[in-house]
Short mmCIF file of C-alpha atoms and ligand atoms in Angstrom, two decimals:
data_model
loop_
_atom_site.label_atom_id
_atom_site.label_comp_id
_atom_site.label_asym_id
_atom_site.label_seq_id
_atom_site.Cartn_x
_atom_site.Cartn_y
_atom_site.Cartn_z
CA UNK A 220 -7.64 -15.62 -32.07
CA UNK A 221 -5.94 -18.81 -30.93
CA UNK A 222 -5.42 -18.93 -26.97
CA UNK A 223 -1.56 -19.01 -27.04
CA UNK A 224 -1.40 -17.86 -23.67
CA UNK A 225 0.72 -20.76 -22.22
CA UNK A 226 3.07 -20.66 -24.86
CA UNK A 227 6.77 -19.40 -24.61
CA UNK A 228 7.34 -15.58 -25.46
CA UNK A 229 8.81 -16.62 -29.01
CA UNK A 230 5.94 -18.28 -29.93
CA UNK A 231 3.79 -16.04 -28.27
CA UNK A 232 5.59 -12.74 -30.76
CA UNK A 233 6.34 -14.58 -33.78
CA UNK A 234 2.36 -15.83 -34.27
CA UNK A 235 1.13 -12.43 -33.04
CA UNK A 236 -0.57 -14.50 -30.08
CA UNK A 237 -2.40 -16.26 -32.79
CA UNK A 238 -3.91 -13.40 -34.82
CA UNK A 239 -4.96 -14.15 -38.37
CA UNK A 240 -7.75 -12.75 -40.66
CA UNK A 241 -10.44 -15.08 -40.77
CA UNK A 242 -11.86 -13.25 -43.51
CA UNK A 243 -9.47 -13.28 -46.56
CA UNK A 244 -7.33 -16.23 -44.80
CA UNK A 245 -4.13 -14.31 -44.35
CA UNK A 246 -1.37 -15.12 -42.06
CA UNK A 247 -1.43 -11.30 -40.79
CA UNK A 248 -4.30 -9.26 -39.12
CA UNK A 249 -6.03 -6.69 -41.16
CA UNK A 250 -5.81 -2.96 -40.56
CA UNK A 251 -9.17 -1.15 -40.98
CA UNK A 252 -7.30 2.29 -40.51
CA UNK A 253 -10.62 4.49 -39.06
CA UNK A 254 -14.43 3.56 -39.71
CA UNK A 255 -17.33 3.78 -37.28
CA UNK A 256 -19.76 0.40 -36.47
CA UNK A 257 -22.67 -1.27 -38.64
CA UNK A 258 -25.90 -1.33 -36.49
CA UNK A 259 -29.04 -4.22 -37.69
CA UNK A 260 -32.70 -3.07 -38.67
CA UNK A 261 -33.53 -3.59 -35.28
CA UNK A 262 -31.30 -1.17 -33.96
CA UNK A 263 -28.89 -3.66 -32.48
CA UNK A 264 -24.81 -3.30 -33.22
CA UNK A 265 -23.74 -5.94 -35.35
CA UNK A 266 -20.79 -6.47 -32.89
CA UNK A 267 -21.96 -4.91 -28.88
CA UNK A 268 -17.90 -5.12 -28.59
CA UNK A 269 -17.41 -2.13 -31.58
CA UNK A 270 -19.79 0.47 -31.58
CA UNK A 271 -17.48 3.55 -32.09
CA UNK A 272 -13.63 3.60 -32.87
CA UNK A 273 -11.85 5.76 -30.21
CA UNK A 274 -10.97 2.81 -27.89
CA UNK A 275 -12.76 -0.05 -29.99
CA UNK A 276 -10.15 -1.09 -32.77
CA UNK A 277 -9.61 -4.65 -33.54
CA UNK A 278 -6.01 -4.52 -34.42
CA UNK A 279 -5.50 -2.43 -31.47
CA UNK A 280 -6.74 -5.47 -29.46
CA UNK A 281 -4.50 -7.79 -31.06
CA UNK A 282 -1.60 -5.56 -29.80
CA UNK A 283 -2.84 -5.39 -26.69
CA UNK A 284 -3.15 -9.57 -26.16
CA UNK A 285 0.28 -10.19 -27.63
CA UNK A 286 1.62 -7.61 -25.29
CA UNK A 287 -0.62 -9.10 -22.18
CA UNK A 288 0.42 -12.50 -22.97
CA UNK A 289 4.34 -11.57 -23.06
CA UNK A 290 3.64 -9.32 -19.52
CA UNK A 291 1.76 -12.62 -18.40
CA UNK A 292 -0.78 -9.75 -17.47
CA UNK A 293 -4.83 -10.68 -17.49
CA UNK A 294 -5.09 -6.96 -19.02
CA UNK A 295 -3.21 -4.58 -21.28
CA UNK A 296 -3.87 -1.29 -22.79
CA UNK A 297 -2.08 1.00 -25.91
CA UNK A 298 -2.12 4.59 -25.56
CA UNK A 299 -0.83 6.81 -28.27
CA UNK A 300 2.93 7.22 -26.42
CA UNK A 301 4.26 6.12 -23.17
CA UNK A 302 4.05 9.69 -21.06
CA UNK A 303 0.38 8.67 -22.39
CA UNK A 304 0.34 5.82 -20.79
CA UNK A 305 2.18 7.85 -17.28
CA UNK A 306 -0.05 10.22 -17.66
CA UNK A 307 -3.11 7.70 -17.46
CA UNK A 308 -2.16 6.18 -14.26
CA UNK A 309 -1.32 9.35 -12.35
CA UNK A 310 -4.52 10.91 -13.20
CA UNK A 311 -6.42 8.27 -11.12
CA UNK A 312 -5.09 10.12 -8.09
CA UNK A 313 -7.55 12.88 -6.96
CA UNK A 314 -6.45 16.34 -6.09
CA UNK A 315 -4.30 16.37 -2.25
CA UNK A 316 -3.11 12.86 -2.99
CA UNK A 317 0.37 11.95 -2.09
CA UNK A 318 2.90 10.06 -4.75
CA UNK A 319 6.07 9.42 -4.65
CA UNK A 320 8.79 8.69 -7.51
CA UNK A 321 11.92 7.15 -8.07
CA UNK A 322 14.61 9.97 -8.33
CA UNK A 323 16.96 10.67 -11.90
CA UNK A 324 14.74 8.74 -13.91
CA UNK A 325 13.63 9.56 -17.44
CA UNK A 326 13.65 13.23 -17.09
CA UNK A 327 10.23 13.54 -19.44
CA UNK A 328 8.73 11.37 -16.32
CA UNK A 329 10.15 13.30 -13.64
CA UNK A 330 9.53 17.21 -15.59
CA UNK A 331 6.03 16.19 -16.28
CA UNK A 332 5.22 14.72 -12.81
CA UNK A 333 6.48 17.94 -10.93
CA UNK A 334 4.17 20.30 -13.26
CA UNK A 335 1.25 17.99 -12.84
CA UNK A 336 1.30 17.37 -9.26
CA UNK A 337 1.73 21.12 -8.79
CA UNK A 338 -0.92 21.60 -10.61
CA UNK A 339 -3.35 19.14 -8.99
CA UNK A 340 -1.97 19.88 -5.62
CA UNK A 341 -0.99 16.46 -5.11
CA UNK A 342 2.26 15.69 -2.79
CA UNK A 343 5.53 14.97 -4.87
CA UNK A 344 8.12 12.97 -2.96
CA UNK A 345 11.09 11.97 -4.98
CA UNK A 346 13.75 9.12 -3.83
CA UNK A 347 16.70 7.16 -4.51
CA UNK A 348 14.36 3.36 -5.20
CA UNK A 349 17.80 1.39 -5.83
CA UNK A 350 18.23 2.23 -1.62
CA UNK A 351 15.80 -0.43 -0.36
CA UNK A 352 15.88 0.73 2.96
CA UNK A 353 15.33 4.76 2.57
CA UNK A 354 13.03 3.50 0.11
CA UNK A 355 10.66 1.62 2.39
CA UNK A 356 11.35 4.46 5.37
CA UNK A 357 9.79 7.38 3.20
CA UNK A 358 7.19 4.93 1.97
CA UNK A 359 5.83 4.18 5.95
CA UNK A 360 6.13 7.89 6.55
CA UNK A 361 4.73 9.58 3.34
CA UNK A 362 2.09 6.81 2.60
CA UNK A 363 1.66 7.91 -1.19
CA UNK A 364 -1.44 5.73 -3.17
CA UNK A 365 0.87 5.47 -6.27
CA UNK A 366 4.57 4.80 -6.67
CA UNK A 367 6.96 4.52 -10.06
CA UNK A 368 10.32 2.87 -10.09
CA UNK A 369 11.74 2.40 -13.12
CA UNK A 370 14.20 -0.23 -13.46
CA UNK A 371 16.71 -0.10 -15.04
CA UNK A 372 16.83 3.77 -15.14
CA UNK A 373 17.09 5.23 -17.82
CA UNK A 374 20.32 6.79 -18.17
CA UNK A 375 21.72 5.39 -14.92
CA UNK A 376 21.01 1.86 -15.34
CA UNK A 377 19.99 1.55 -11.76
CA UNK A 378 18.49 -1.29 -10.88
CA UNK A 379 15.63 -1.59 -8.12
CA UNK A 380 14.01 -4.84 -6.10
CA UNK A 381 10.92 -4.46 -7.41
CA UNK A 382 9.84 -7.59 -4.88
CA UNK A 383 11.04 -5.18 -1.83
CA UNK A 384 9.91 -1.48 -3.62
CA UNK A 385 6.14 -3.85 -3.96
CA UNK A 386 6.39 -4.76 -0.08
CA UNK A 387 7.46 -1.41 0.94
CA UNK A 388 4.62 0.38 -1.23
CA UNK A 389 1.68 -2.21 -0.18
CA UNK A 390 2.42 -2.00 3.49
CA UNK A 391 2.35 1.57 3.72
CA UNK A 392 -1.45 1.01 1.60
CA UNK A 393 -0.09 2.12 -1.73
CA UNK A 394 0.01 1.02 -5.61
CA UNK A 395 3.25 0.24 -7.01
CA UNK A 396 3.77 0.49 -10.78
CA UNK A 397 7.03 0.16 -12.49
CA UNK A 398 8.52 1.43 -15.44
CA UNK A 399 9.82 -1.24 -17.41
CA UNK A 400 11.01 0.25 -20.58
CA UNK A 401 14.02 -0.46 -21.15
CA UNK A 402 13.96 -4.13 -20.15
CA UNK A 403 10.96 -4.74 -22.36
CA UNK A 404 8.14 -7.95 -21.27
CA UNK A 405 11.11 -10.51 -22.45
CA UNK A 406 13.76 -9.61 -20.11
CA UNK A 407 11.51 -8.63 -17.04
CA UNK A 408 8.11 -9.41 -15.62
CA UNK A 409 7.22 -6.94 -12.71
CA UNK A 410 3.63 -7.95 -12.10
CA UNK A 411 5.33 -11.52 -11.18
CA UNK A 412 7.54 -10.05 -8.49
CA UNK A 413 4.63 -8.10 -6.73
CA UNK A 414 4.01 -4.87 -9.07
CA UNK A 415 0.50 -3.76 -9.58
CA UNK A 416 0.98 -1.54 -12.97
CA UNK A 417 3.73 -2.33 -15.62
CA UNK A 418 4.31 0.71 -18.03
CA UNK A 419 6.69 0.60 -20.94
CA UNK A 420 7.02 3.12 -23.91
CA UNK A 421 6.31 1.25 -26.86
CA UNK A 422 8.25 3.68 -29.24
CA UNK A 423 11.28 1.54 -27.49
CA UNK A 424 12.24 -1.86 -27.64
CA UNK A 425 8.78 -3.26 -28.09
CA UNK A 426 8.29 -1.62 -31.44
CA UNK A 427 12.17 -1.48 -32.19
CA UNK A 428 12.53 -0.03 -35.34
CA UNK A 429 12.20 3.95 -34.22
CA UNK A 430 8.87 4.51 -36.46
CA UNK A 431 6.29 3.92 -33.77
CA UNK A 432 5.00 5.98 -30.36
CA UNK A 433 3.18 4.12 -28.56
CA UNK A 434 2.48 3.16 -24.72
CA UNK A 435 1.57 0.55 -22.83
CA UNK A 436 0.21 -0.74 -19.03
CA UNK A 437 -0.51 -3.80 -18.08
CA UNK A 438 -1.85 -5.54 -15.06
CA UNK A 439 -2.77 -8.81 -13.03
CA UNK A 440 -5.99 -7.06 -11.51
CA UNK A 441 -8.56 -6.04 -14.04
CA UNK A 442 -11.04 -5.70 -11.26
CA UNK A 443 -9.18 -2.83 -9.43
CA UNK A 444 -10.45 0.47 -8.78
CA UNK A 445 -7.54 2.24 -10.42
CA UNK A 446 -7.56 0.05 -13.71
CA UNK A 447 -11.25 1.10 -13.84
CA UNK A 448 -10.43 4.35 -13.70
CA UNK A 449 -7.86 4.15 -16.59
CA UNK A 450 -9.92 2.53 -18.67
CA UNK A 451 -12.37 5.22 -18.63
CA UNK A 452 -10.45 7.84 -18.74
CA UNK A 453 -8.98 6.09 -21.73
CA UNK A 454 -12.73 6.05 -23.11
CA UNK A 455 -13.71 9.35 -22.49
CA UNK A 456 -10.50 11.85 -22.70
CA UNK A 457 -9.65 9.81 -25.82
CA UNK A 458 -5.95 8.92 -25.70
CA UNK A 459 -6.19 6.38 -27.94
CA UNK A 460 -3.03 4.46 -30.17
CA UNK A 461 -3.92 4.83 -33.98
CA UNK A 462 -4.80 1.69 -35.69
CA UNK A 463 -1.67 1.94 -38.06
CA UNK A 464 0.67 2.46 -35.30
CA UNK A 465 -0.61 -0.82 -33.44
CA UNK A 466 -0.36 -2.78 -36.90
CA UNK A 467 2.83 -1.59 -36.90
CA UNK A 468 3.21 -2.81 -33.24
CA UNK A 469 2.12 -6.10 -33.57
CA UNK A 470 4.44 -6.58 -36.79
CA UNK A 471 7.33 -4.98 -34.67
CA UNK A 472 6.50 -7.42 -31.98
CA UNK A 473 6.78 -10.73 -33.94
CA UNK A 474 10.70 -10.00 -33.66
CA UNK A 475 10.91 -8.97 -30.02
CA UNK A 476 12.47 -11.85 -28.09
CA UNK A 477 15.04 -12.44 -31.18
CA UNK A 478 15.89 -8.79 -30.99
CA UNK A 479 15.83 -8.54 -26.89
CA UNK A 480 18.51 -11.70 -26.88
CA UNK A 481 20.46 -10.26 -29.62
CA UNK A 482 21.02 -6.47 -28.16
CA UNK A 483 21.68 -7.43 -24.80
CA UNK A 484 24.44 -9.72 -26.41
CA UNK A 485 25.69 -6.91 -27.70
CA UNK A 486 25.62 -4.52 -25.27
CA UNK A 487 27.26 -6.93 -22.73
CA UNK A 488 29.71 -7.25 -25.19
CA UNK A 489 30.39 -3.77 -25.49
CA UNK A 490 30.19 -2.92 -21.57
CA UNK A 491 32.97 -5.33 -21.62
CA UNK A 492 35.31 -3.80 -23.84
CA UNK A 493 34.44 -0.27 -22.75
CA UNK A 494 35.48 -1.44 -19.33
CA UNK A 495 39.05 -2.38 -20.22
CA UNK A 496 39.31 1.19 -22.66
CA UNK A 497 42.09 3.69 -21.03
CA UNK A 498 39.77 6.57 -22.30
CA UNK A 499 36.74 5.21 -20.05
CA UNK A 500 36.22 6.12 -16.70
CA UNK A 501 33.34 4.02 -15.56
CA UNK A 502 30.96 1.64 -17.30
CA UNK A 503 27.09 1.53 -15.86
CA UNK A 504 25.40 -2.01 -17.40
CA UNK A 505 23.50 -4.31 -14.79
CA UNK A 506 25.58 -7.33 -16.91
CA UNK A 507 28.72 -6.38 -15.29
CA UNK A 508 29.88 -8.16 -12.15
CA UNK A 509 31.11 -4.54 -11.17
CA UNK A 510 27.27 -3.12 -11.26
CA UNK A 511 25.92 -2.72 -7.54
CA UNK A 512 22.81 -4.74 -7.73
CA UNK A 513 24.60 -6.96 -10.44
CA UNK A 514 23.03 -9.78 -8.32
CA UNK A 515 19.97 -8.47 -8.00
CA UNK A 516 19.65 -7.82 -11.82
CA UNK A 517 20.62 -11.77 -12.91
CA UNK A 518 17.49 -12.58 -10.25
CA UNK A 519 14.72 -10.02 -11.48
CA UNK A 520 15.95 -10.18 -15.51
CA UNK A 521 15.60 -13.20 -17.45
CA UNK A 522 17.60 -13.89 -20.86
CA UNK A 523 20.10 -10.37 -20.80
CA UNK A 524 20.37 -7.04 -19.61
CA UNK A 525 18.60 -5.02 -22.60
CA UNK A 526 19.76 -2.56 -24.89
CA UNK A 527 20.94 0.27 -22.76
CA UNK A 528 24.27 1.54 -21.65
CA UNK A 529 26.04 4.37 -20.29
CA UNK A 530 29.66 5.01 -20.11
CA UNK A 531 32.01 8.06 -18.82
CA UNK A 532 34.66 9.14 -20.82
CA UNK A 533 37.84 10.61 -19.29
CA UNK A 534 37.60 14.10 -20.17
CA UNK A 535 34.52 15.66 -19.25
CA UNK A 536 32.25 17.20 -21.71
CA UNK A 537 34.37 18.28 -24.39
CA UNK A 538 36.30 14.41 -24.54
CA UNK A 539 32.52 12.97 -24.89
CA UNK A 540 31.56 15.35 -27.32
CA UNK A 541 34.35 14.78 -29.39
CA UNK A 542 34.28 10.83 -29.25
CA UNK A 543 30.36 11.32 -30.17
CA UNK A 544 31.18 13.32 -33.55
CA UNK A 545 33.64 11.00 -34.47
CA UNK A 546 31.20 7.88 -34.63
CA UNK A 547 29.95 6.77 -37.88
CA UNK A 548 27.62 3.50 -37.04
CA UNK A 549 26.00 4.93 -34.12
CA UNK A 550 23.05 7.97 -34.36
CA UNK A 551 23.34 10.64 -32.98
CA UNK A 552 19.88 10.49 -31.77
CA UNK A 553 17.95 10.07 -28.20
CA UNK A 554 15.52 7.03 -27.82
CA UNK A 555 16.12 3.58 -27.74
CA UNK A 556 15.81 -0.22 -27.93
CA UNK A 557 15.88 0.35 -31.82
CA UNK A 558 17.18 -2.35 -34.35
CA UNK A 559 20.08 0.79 -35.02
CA UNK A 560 22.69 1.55 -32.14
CA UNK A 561 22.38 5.24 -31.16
CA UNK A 562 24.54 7.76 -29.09
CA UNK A 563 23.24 10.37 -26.75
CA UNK A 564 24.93 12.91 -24.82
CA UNK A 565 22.40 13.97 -22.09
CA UNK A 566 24.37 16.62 -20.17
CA UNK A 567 23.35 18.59 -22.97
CA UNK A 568 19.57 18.08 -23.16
CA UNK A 569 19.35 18.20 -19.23
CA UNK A 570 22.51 19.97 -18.09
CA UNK A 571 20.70 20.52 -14.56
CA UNK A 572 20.29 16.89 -13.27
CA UNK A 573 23.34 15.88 -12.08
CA UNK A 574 24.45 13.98 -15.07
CA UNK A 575 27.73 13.62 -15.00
CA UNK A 576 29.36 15.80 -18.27
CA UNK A 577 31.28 12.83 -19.64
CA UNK A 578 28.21 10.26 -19.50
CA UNK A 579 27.46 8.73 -23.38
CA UNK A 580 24.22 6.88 -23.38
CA UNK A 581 24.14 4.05 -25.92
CA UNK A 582 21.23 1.87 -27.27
CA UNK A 583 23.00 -0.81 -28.90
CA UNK A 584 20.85 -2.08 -31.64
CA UNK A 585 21.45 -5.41 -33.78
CA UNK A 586 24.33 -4.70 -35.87
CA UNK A 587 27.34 -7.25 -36.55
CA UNK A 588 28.70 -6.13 -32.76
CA UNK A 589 32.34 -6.01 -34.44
CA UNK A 590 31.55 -3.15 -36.18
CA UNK A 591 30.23 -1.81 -33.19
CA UNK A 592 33.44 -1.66 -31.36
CA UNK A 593 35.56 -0.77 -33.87
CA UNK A 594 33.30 2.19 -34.65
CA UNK A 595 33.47 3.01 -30.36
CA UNK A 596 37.46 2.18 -30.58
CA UNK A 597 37.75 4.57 -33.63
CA UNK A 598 36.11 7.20 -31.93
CA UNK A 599 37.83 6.99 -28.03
CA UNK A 600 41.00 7.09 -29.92
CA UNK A 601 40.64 9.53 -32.71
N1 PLP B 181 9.92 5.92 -19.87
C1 PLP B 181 11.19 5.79 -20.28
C2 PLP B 181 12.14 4.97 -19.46
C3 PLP B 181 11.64 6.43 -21.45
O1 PLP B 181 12.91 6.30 -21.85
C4 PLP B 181 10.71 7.22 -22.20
C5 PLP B 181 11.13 7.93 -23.43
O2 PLP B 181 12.32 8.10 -23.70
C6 PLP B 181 9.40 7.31 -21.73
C7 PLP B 181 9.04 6.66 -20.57
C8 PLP B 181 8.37 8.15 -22.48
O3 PLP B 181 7.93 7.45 -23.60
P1 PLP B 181 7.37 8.14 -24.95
O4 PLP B 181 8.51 8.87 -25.58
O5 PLP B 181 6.87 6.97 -25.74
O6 PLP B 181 6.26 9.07 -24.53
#
């Protein structure tokens, strides 16, 4: 592979960080789906870098350099989906530990973290990140070893200083990783404003065509403890990505940057006209001057504020539910960061969490963004 490191992201995505087959000459990498490694007569592996599959895949390495070199990370690794990927991190901390998490985050994140630390017997603290100051307070007096943020939140587009939340976390002797899914390595670099782990699910914007799970992390320190630690507890326990699903990656990825900038256009241009819609109550997108860290956002994101959006409708529950059956362009389906705009109504999947009744999530994909708003204008007024 070509060292295409200092290159911009487009270049970086569209040439697959220089991956080609050597072998037949092709432009694109080969897949060898599953095989196990050649040794010589003398007992020697023909290659000391592939000796058995589970975590030794070449393809899976070219994934893993084009995402490192968009991250401007010196290490990243694919694990078969991004709770993978969570799951990998917090297992590093040994039983009694102490970590703390943002609060109404992805609710897969937050569910699974309660069970496991309860489990383990390892200290849960959960709190509001976007608050910078009751952020660093319960940091100095809970002193957890590993932190997530996830910014922006996913559904309410919070947005955290992940400079401050990095300060905060290493003063009080801690690890800070952040979520970054739904900004994707084009629109925000975490390790560059102090972040130790960046985490993304893959099936999401990075992939962006809904056929792929996947996870990812990625960090500036290959030498630390805790990165050692994932990487063998990648190697042993086996949570591996399939070598399909990271040719698929890599192909997905070519497109990223062209799809980032195109979605966010989008989606700013729908915040906008949901925000002057009599049938909307409130519109949460870090691209409008109205958004609380609005500011902050245009510092920490580079080139658009991503793919997801969440609106209230006037009305409550039944007013949201109604709008949602009457849209034909947008799914009806959770996920995001897709090429295809989807709808999601997540009072009903987690009716518990405080999310408000009337709140439509939308991943606005890369559809003509006309058609897009007449679909949402249809819909609010049908
Ligand atoms: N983090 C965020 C912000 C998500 O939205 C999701 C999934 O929706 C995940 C993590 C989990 O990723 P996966 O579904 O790939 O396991």
């Amino acid at each position: 592979m070509t060292d295409t490191s200092r290159l911009n992201p487009a270049t970086i995505a569209a040439q697959a960080a220089g991956a080609v087959d050597p072998q037949s000459g092709g432009v694109v990498p080969p897949l060898q789906m599953a095989t196990t490694y050649l040794r010589d007569a003398q007992y020697q592996p023909l290659r000391p870098d592939n000796i058995y599959l589970r975590d030794q895949s070449d393809i899976v390495r070219v994934a893993e350099t084009v995402l490192a070199q968009l991250e401007g990370a010196a290490e990243a690794l694919l694990f078969p989906s991004g709770m993978a990927a969570i799951a990998a991190a917090f297992r590093t901390v040994p039983n009694g530990g102490h970590v703390l998490v943002q609060s109404q985050i992805y609710w897969g994140t937050t569910k699974w973290l309660r069970d496991f630390c309860t489990r383990r017997g390892i200290e849960l603290r959960e709190v509001d990140a976007s608050d910078s100051a009751a952020f660093a307070a319960a940091c100095a007096d809970f002193r957890p070893s590993l932190v997530l943020i996830e910014t922006p939140s996913n559904p309410w587009l919070r947005v955290t200083d992940i400079e401050a939340a990095a300060k905060a976390v290493h003063a009080a002797g801690g690890l800070l990783m952040v979520d970054s899914t739904a900004a994707t390595p084009v629109l925000q670099k975490p390790l560059g404003h102090g972040a130790d782990l960046v985490m993304h699910s893959a099936t999401k914007g990075i992939n962006g065509h809904s056929d792929v799970l996947a996870g990812v992390l990625a960090t500036n320190d290959a030498n630390a403890a805790i990165w050692t630690d994932i990487k063998v507890d990648r190697h042993d326990a086996g949570a591996v990505i399939g070598p399909f699903e990271a040719w698929l990656l890599v192909r997905g990825m070519r497109t990223l940057p062209l799809r980032m900038r195109e979605m966010s256009r989008n989606a700013q241009a729908i915040a906008e006209f949901l925000t002057n819609h009599p049938q909307v109550e409130e519109v949460l997108y870090p691209g409008l001057p109205s958004h609380p860290a609005h500011d902050l956002a245009q510092r920490q994101m580079n080139g658009g504020f991503g793919p997801l959006l969440s609106f209230i409708v006037k009305g409550g529950a039944k007013a949201a539910l109604h709008a949602t059956g009457k849209l034909a362009l947008f799914h009806r389906a959770t996920s995001l960061g897709g090429v295809e705009s989807l709808v999601e109504h997540r009072h009903t999947i987690e009716p518990h969490t405080g999310i408000p009744e009337g709140l439509l999530r939308l991943s606005v994909g890369i559809e003509d963004v006309e058609d897009l708003k007449a679909d949402l204008r249809q819909a609010l007024e049908g």
